[in-house]
Amino acid sequence: MARIVMKFGGTSVADMDRIRNVARHVKREVDAGHEVAVVVSAMSGKTNELVAWTRDASPMHDAREYDAVVASGEQVTSGLLAIALQHIGINARSWQGWQIPIRTDNAHGAARILEIDGSDLVRRFKEGQVAVIAGFQGLGPDNRIATLGRGGSDTSAVAIAAAVKADRCDIYTDVDGVYTTDPRIEPKARRMKKIAFEEMLEMASLGAKVLQVRSVELAMVHKVRTFVRSSFEDPDAPGMGDLLNPPGTLICDEEEIVEQEVVTGIAYAKDEAQISLRRLADRPGVSAAIFGPLAEAHINVDMIVQNISEDGSKTDMTFTVPSGDVDKALRVLDAQKDKIGFDAVQNESGLAKVSVIGIGMRSHAGVAASAFRALAEKGINIKAITTSEIKISILIDGAYAELAVRTLHSVYGLDKG
Ligand code: ADP
Ligand code: ASP
Ligand code: MG
């Protein structure tokens, strides 16, 4: 007997037929004698609709009320799945975040889980009950519902798996594992049997939305055995109930991977924007004067490039922010204009960041050079570059995002066949 947390994303619970199919996946594990907790997302498209309603109600809405609205999608699916399970004879009960409770911090809209009391869940396991938990939500210190940021049900699932010391956390989605790049962009992408935590962290934070970044961090810290697998396969196909080696991709320690490639994946993020401040005073404190107020306004600044000063007194500073934050960033900068002291500000939206990821880069030279050469051959202009030990990120015009992903995927030999 094992204890398993199963998470089903939006497309997996998109309608009643899919919810019934999810119930069959759950039944398979229950019939095998396992203790099961299920975490569900809202039906696909639902959260987007709810978010749009809050914006329509007021563009400057209160984050607590945003949470009250957007958490409702998961409440519906948790109840529906509990009913579908009961209908096929399984003892199931739905749980909202506040009922467990899943305690979060006060950052409404992007809250972090602080603590989960798993004792009630464990007691119900012992009574043979399946817990169907609404993902994406918890209870803030103000005793109000708080949501965990987009894609947050992955994090709910891994955090619950850690809290109840589950043997495994299965993230069921609409693809059958983690691929070398988004299979919707590059059909030649290959599914990986395993991927190291560090690489998955980079992939997720650089745009591969198959897992929320925070879920990968939690899996790494709490050593949760996490698999990404498909809910669309026949729940009763051979091997689906394999306890140690279920189909899908295992996120694991680097040491568990026998043949480490130099580059393991390509990620991309669209809707990036670039802001440039022209002719700034080149003196100590100028970066703090720019990025301090942006951080206070919760604007996520990513790449930062400062030009070398030509005359020793003036310089240019360029950085990227999500396109949706450009207006806010410009307002913040304008309010600080006297303090920062710049001549002009320029901005460009519709950019994309394409990233090459691989632990093997630590010990291999020349990886970046091949990327630059390959993009140049396709006539793709590079606007900015950042690197770390295990990734290279390149900012380009958004219109070339797909071409750049496919080009890099092929250059590093990731195409299948
Ligand atoms: P869910 O609703 O189940 O949470 P998501 O839409 O959040 O599913 O994540 C799954 C999607 O992630 C896939 O449909 C795929 O298009 C996308 N994706 C992006 N990069 C990758 C990758 N490297 N491997 C697999 N899927 C990826
Ligand atoms: N429903 C939420 C979202 O769409 C959470 C999730 O699906 O993980 O972001
Ligand atoms: Mg998701």
CSV table of N, CA and C and ligand atoms in Angstrom, one decimal, residues 7 9-10 41-42 47 74 136 149-154, ligand 2:
chain,number,residue,atom,x,y,z
A,7,LYS,N,-2.9,15.0,-9.0
A,7,LYS,CA,-3.4,16.3,-9.4
A,7,LYS,C,-3.9,16.4,-10.8
A,9,GLY,N,-5.2,18.9,-13.9
A,9,GLY,CA,-5.2,20.3,-14.4
A,9,GLY,C,-6.5,20.6,-15.2
A,10,GLY,N,-6.6,21.8,-15.6
A,10,GLY,CA,-7.8,22.3,-16.2
A,10,GLY,C,-8.4,21.5,-17.4
A,41,SER,N,-7.8,21.4,-10.5
A,41,SER,CA,-7.8,22.7,-11.0
A,41,SER,C,-9.3,23.1,-11.3
A,42,ALA,N,-9.5,24.3,-11.7
A,42,ALA,CA,-10.8,24.7,-12.3
A,42,ALA,C,-10.9,24.2,-13.7
A,47,THR,N,-10.7,29.9,-15.0
A,47,THR,CA,-10.0,30.9,-14.3
A,47,THR,C,-9.8,32.2,-15.1
A,74,GLU,N,-12.2,26.2,-8.6
A,74,GLU,CA,-11.7,25.0,-8.0
A,74,GLU,C,-12.7,24.4,-7.1
A,136,PHE,N,-5.0,25.5,-5.8
A,136,PHE,CA,-4.8,26.9,-6.1
A,136,PHE,C,-5.2,27.9,-4.9
A,149,GLY,N,-1.3,32.1,-7.3
A,149,GLY,CA,-0.7,32.5,-8.5
A,149,GLY,C,-1.1,31.5,-9.6
A,150,ARG,N,-1.1,32.0,-10.9
A,150,ARG,CA,-1.5,31.1,-12.0
A,150,ARG,C,-0.7,29.8,-12.0
A,151,GLY,N,-1.4,28.7,-12.3
A,151,GLY,CA,-0.8,27.4,-12.3
A,151,GLY,C,-0.6,26.8,-10.9
A,152,GLY,N,-1.2,27.5,-9.9
A,152,GLY,CA,-0.9,27.2,-8.5
A,152,GLY,C,-1.4,25.8,-8.0
A,153,SER,N,-2.2,25.2,-8.7
A,153,SER,CA,-2.7,23.8,-8.2
A,153,SER,C,-1.6,22.8,-8.2
A,154,ASP,N,-0.6,23.0,-9.1
A,154,ASP,CA,0.6,22.1,-9.0
A,154,ASP,C,1.3,22.2,-7.6
B,2,ASP,N1,-7.0,27.3,-12.1
B,2,ASP,C1,-5.7,28.0,-11.8
B,2,ASP,C2,-5.1,28.6,-13.1
B,2,ASP,O1,-5.7,28.5,-14.1
B,2,ASP,C3,-4.7,27.1,-11.1
B,2,ASP,C4,-4.3,25.9,-11.9
B,2,ASP,O2,-4.9,25.5,-12.8
B,2,ASP,O3,-3.2,25.4,-11.5
B,2,ASP,O4,-4.1,29.3,-13.0
